[in-house]
Coordinates of N, CA and C in Angstrom, one line a residue:
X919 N 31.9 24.9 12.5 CA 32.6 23.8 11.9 C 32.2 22.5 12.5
X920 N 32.1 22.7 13.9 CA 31.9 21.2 14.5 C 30.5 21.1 14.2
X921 N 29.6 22.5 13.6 CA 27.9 21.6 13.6 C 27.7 20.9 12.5
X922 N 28.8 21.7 11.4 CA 29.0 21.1 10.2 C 29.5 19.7 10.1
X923 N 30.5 19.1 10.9 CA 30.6 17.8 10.8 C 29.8 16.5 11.3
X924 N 28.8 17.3 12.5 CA 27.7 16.8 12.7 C 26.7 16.5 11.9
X925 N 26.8 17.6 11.0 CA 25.5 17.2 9.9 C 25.9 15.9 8.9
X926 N 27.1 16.5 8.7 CA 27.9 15.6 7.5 C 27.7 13.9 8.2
X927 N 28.3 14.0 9.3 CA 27.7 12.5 10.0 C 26.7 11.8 10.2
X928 N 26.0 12.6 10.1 CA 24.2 12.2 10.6 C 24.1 11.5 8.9
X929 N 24.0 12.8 7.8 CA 23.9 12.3 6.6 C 24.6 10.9 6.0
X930 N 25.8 10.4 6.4 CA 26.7 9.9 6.2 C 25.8 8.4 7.1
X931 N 25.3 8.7 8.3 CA 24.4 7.5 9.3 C 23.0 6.9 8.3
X932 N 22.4 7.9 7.7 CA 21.2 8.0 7.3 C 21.8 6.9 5.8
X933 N 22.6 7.6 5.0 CA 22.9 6.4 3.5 C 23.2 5.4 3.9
X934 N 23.8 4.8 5.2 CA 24.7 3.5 4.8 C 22.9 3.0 5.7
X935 N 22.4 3.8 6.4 CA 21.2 2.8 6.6 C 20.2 2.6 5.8
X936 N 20.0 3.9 4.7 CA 19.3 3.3 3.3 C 19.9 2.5 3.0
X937 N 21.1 2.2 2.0 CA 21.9 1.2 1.8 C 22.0 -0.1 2.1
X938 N 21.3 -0.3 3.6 CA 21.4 -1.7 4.3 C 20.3 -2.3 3.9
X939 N 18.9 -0.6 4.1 CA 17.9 -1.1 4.1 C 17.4 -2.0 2.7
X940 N 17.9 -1.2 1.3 CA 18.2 -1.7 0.2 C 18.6 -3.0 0.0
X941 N 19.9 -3.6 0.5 CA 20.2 -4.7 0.2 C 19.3 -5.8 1.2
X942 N 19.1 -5.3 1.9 CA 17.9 -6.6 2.5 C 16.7 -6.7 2.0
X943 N 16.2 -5.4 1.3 CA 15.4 -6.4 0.7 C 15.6 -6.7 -0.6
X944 N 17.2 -6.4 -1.5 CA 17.5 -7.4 -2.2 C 17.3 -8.7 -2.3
X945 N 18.1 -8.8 -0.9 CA 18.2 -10.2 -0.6 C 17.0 -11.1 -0.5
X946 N 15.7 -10.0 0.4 CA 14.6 -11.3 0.8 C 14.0 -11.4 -1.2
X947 N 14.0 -10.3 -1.7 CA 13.8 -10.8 -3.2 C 14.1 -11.9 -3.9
X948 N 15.4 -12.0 -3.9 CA 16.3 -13.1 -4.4 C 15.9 -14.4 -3.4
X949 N 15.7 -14.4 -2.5 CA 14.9 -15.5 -1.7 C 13.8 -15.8 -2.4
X950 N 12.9 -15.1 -2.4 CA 11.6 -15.2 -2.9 C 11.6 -15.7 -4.4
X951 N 12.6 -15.1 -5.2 CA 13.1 -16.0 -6.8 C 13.0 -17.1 -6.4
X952 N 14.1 -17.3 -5.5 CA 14.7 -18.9 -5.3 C 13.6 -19.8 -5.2
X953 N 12.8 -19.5 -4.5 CA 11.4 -19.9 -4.0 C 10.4 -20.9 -5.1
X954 N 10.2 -19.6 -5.9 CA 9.4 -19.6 -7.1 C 10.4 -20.8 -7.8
X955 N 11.1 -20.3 -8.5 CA 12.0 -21.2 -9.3 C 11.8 -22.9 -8.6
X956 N 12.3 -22.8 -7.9 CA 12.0 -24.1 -7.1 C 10.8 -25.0 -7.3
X957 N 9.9 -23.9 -6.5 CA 8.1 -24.3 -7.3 C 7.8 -24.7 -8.5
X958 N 8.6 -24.3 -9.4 CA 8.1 -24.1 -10.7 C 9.0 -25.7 -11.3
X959 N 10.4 -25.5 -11.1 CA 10.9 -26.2 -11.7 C 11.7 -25.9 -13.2
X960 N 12.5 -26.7 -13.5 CA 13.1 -25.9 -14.8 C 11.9 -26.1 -16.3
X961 N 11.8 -24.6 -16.4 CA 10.7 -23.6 -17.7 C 9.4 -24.4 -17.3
X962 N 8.8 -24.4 -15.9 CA 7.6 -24.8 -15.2 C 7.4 -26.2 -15.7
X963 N 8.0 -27.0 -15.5 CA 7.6 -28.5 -15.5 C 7.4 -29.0 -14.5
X964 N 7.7 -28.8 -13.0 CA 7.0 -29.0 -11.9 C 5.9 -28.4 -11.3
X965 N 5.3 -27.6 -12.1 CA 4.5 -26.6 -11.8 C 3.0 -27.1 -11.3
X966 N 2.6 -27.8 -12.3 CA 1.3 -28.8 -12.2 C 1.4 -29.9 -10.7
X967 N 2.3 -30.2 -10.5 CA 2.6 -31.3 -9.7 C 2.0 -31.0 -8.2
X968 N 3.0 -29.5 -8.5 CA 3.5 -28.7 -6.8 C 2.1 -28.2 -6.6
X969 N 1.7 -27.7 -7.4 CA 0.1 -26.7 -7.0 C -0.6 -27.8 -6.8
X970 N -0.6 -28.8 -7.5 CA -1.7 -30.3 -6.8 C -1.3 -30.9 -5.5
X971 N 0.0 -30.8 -5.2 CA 0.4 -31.2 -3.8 C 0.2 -30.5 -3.2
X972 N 0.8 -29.1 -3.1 CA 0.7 -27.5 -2.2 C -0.3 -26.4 -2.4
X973 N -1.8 -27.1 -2.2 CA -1.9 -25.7 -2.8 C -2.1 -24.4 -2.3
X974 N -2.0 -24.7 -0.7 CA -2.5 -23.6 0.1 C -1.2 -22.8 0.1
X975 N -0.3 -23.6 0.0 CA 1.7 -23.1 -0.3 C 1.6 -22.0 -1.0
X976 N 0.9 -22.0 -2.7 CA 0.9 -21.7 -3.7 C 0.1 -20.6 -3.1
X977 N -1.1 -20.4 -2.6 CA -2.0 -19.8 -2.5 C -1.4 -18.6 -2.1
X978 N -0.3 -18.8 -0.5 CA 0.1 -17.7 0.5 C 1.3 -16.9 -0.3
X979 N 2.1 -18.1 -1.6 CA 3.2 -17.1 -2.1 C 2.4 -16.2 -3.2
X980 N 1.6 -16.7 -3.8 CA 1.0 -15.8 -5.0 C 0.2 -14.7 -4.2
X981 N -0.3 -14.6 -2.6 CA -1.0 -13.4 -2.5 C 0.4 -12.4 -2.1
X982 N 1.2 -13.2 -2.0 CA 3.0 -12.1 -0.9 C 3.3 -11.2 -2.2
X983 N 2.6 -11.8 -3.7 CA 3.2 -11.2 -5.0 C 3.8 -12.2 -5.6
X984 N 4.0 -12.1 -6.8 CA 4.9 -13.0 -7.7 C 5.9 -12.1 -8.5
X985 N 7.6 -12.5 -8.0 CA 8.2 -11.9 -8.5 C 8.2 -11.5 -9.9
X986 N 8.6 -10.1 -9.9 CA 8.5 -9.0 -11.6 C 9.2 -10.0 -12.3
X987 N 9.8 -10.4 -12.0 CA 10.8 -10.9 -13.4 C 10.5 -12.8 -13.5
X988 N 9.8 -13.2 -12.9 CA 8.8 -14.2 -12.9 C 7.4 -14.1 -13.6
X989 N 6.5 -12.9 -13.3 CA 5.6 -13.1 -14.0 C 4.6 -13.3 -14.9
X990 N 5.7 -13.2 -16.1 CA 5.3 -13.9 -17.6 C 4.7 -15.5 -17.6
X991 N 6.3 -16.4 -16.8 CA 5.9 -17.8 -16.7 C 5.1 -17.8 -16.0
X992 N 4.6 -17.3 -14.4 CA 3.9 -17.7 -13.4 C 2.8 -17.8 -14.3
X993 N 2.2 -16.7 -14.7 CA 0.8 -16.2 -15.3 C 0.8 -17.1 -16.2
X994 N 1.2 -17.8 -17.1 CA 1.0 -18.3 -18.0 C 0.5 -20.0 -17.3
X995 N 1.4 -20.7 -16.6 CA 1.5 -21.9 -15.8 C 0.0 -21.6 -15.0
X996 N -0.1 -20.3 -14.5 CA -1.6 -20.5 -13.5 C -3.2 -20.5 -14.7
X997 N -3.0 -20.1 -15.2 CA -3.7 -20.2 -16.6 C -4.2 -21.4 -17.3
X998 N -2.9 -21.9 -17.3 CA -3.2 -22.9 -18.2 C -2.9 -22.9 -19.8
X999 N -2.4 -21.4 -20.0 CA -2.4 -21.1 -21.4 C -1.0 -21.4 -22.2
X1000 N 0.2 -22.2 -20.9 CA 0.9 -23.0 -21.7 C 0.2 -24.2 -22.6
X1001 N -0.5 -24.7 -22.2 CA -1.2 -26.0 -22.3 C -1.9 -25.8 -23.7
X1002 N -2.7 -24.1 -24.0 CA -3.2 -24.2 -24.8 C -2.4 -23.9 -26.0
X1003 N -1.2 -23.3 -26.3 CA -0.4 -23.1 -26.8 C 0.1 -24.2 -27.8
X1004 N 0.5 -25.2 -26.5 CA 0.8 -26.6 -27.5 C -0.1 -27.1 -28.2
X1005 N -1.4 -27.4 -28.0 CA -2.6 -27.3 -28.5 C -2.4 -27.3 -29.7
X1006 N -2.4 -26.0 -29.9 CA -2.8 -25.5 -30.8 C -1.7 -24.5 -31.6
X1007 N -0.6 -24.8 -31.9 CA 0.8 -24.7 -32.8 C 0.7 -23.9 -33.7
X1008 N 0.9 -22.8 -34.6 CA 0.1 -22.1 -35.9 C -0.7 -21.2 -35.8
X1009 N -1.8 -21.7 -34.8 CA -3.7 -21.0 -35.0 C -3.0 -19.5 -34.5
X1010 N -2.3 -18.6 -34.1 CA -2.0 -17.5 -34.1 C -1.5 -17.0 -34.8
X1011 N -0.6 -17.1 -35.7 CA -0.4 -17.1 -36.4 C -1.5 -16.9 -37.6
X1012 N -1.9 -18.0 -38.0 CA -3.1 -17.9 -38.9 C -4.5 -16.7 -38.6
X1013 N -4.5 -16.6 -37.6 CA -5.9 -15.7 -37.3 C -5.0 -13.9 -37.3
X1014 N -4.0 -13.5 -37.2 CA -3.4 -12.6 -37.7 C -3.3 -12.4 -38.7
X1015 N -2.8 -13.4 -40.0 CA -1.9 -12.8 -40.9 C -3.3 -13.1 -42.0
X1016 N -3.8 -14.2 -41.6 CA -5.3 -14.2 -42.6 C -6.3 -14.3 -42.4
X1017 N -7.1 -13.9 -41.4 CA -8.3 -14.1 -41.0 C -8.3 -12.4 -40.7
X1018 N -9.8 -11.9 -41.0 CA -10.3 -10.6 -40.9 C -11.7 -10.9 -39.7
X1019 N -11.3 -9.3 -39.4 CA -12.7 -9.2 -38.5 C -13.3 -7.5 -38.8
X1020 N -15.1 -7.2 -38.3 CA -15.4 -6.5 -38.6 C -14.6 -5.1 -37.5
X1021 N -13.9 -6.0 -36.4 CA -13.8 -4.9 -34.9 C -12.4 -4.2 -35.6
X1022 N -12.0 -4.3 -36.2 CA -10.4 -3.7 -37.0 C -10.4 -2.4 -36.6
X1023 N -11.4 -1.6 -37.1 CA -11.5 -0.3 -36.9 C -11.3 0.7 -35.2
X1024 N -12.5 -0.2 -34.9 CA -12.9 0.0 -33.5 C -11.7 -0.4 -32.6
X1025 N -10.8 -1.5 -33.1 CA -9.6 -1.7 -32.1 C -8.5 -0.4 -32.7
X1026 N -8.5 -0.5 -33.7 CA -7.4 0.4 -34.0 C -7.7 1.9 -33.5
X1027 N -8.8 2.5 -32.5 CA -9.3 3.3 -32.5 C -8.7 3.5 -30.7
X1028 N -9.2 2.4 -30.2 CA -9.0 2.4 -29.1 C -7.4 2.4 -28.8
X1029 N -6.7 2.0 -29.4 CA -5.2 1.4 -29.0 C -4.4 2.3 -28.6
X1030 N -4.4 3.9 -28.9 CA -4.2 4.8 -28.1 C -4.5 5.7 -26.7
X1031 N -5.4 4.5 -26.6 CA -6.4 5.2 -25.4 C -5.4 4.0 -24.3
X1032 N -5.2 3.2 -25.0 CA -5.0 1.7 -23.3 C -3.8 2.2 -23.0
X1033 N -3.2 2.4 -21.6 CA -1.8 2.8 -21.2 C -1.4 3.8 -21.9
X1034 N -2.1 4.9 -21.9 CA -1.2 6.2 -23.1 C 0.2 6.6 -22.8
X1035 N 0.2 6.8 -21.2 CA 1.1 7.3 -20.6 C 2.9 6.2 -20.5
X1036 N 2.6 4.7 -20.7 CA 3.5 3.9 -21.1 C 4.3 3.8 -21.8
X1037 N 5.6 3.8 -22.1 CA 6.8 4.2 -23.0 C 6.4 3.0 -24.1
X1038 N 5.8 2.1 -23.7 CA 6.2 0.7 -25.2 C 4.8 1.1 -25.4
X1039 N 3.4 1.8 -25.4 CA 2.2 1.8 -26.3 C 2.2 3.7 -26.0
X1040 N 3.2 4.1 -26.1 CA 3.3 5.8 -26.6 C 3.2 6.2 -28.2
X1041 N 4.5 5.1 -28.4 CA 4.5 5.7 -30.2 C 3.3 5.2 -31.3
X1042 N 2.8 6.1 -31.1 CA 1.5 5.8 -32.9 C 2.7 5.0 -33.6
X1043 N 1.8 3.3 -34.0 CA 1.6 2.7 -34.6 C 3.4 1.5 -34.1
X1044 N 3.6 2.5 -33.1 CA 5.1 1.2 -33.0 C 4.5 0.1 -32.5
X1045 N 6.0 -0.7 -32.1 CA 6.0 -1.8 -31.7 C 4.7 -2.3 -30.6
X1046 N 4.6 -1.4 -29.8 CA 3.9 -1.9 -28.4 C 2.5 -2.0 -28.7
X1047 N 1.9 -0.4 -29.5 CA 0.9 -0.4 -30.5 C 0.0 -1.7 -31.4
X1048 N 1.6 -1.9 -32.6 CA 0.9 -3.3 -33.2 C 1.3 -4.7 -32.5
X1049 N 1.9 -4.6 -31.6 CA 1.3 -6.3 -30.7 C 0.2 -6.0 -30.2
X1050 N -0.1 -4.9 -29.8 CA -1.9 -5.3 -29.1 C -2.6 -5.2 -29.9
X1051 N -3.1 -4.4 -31.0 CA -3.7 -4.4 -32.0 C -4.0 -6.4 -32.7
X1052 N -2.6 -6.9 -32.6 CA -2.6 -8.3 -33.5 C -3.1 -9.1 -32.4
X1053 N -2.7 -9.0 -30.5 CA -3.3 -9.8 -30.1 C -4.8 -9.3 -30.1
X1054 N -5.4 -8.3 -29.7 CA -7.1 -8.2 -29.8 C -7.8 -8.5 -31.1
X1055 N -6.9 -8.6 -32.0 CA -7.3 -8.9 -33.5 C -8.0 -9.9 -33.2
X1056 N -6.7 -10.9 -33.3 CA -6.6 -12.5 -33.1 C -7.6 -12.8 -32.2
X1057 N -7.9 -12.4 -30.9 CA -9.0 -12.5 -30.4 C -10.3 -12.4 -30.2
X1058 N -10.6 -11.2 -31.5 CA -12.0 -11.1 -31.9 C -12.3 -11.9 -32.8
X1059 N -11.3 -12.4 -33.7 CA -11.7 -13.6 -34.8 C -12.1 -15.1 -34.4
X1060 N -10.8 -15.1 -33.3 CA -10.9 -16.5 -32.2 C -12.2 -16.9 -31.7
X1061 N -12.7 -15.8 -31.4 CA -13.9 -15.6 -30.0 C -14.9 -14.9 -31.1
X1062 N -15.8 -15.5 -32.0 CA -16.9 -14.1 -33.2 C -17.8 -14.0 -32.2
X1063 N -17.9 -14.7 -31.3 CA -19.6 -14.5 -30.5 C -19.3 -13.1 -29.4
X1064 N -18.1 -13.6 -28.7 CA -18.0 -12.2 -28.1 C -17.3 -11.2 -28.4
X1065 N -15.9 -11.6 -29.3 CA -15.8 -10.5 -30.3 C -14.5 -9.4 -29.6
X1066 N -15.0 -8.1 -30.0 CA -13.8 -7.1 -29.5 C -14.7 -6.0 -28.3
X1067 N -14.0 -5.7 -27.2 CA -14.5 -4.5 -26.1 C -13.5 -4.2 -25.9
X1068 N -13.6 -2.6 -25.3 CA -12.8 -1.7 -25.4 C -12.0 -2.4 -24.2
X1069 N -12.2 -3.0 -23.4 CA -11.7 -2.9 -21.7 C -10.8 -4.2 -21.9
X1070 N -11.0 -4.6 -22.8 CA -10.1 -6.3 -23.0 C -8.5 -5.5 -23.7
X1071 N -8.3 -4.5 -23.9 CA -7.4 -3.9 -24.1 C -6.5 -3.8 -23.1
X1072 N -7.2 -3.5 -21.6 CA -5.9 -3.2 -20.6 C -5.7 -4.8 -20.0
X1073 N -6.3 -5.4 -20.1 CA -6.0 -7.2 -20.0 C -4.7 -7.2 -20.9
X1074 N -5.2 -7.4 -21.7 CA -3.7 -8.1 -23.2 C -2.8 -6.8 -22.9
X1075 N -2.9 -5.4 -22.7 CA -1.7 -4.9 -23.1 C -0.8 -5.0 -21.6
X1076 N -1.2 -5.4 -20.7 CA -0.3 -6.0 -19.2 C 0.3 -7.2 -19.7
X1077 N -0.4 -8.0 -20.4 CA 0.3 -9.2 -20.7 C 1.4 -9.2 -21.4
X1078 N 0.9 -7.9 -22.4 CA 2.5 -8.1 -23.2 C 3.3 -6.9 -22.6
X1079 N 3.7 -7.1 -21.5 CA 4.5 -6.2 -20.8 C 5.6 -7.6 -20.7
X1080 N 4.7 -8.8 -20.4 CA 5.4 -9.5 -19.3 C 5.9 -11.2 -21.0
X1081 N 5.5 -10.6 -22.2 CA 5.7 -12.1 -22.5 C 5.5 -11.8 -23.9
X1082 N 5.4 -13.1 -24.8 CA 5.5 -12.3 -26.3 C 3.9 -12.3 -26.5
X1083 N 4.0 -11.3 -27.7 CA 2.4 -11.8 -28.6 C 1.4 -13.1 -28.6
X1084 N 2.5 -14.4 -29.0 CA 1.7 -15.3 -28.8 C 0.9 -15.6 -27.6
X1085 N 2.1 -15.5 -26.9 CA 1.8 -16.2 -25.3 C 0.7 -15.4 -24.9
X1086 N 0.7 -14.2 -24.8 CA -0.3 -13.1 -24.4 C -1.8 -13.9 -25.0
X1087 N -1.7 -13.2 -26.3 CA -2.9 -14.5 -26.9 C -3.4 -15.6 -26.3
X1088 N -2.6 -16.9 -26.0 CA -3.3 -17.8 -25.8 C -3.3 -17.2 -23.8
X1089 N -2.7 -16.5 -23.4 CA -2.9 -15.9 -21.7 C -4.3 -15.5 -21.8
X1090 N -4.5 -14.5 -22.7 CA -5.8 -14.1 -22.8 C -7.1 -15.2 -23.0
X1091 N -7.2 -16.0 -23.9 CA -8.4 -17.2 -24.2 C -8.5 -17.3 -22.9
X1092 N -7.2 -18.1 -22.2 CA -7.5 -19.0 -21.1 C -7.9 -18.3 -19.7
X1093 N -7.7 -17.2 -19.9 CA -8.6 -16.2 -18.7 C -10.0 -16.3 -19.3
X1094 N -10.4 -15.3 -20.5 CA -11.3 -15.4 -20.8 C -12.3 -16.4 -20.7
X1095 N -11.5 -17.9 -21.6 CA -12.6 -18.9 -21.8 C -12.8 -20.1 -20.0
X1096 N -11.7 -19.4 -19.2 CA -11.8 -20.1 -18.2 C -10.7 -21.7 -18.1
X1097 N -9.6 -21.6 -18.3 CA -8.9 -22.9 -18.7 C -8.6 -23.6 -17.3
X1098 N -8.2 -23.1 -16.5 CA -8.3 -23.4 -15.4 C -9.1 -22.7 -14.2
X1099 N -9.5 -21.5 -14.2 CA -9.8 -20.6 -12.9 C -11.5 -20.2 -13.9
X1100 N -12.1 -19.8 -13.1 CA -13.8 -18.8 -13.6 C -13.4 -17.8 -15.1
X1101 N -14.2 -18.4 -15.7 CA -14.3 -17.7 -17.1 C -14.0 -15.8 -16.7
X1102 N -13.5 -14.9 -17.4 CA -13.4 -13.6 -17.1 C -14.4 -13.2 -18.3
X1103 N -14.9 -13.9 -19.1 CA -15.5 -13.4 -20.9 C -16.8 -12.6 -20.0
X1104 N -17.5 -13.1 -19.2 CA -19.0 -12.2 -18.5 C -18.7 -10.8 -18.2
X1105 N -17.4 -10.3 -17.9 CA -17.1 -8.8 -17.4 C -17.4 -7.9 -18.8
X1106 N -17.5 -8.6 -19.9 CA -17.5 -8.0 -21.3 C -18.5 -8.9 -22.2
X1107 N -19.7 -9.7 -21.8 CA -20.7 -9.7 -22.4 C -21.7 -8.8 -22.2
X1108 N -22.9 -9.0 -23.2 CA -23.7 -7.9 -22.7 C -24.8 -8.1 -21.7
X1109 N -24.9 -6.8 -20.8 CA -25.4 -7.3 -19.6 C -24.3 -7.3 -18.6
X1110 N -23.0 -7.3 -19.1 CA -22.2 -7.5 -17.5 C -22.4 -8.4 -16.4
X1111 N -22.6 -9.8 -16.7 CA -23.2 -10.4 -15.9 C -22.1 -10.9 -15.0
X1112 N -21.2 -10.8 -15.0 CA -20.1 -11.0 -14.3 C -19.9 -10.1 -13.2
X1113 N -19.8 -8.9 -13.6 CA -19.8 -7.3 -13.1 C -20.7 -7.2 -11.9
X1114 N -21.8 -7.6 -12.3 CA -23.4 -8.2 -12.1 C -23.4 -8.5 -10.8
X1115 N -22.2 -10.1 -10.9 CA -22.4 -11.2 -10.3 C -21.8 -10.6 -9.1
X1116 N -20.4 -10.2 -9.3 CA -19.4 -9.7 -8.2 C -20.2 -8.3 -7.2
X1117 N -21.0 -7.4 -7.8 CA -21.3 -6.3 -7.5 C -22.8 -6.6 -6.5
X1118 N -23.0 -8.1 -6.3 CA -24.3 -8.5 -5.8 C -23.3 -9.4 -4.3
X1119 N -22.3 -10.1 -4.5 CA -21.1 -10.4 -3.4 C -20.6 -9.5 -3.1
X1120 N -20.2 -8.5 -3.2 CA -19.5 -7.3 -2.6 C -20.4 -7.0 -1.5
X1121 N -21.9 -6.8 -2.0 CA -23.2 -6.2 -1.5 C -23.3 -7.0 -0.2
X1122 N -23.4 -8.3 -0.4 CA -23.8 -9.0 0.7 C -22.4 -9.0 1.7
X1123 N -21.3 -9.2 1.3 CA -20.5 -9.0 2.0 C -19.7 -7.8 3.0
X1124 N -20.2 -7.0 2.1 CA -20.5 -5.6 3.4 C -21.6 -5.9 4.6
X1125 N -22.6 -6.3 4.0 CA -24.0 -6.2 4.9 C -23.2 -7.1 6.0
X1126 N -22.8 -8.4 6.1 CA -22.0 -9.3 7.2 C -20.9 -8.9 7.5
X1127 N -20.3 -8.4 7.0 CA -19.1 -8.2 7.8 C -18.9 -6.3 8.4
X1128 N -19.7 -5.5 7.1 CA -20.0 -4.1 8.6 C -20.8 -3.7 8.0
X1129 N -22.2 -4.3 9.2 CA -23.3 -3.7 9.3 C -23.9 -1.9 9.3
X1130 N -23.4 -1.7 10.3 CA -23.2 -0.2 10.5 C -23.0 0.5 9.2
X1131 N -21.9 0.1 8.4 CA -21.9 0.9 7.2 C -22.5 0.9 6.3
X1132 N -22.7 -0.5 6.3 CA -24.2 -1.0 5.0 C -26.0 -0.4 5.4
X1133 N -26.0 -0.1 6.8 CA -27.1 0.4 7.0 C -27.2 1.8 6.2
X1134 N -26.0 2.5 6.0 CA -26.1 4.0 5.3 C -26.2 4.2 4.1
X1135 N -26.7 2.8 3.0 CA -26.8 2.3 2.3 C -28.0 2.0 1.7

């Protein structure tokens, strides 16, 4: 009996110290909100300001992570692809509901393949299904020169984890076409020149920083 209440106590030591452990890092969470929010400003209108004043600020919270339930706005604000949005009012709309492309097939083909195992792109032809379908649509009409690739699928279908259709959309251009940061469109032209580019920096950056390993190379 007494080893028994020994156990019982130990167990009883162990929860309340998960439990502590738990709410602290609730807490440093909810800090880190606070944080962002602040940076941002109310629905990111200080956003532009702060990253021109702070940017190395910006630099050290965006590598710590950007909180889950932030993401949508952050991504969108680092982009640029609020910007393009106002822009351009309708044009998504329009390149969905009337504009055709030849990749229809080829996307509808893929769309079970991106995230299979994901509860919102599980069900043939649901919801999670046709928002990516309408954004890669939209963006092979948008974009005729470079059009639709299979791998531009797991791009857009993250995005709309975090934000609607449209936003996704114009999140996507402004990676791709480069709105603020290095065009991403070379990882998916032909040639891979992007792919290319990075896989030629990786190279040299092994060689300087470990030699030894790159010699077995």
């Amino acid at each position: 009996q007494q080893q028994q209440q020994q156990q019982q106590g130990e167990q009883q030591a162990h929860a309340q110290s998960d439990s502590g452990q738990h709410e602290g890092e609730d807490q440093q969470l909810q800090r880190r909100v606070h944080k962002w929010r602040a940076m941002m400003g109310p629905a990111g209108a200080d956003w532009r300001a702060y990253a021109a004043r702070k940017p190395l600020k910006v630099k050290r919270r965006v590598r710590k992570g950007v909180p889950d339930q932030l993401r949508g706005l952050v991504w969108q604000l680092m982009s640029g692809s609020r910007e393009l949005l106002l822009e351009n009012r309708g044009v998504y709309e329009q390149l969905v509901c009337y504009e055709r492309t030849p990749a229809e097939l080829e996307i509808i083909r893929d769309i079970s393949r991106t995230f299979p195992g994901h509860v919102y792109y599980k069900q043939r032809h649901g919801p999670g299904q046709r928002s990516l379908f309408n954004v890669l649509k939209a963006y092979a009409v948008y974009d005729r020169d470079l059009g639709y690739t299979q791998g531009m699928g797991f791009v857009a279908g993250l995005l709309l984890l975090y934000m609607s259709e449209e936003d996704a959309f114009w999140t996507l251009v402004a990676l791709m076409k480069g709105k603020v940061h290095t065009p991403m469109e070379g990882l998916y032209l032909p040639g891979l020149p992007l792919i290319q580019q990075y896989l030629f920096q990786f190279d040299k950056c092994v060689g300087a920083l470990l030699p030894r390993l790159y010699a077995h190379f």
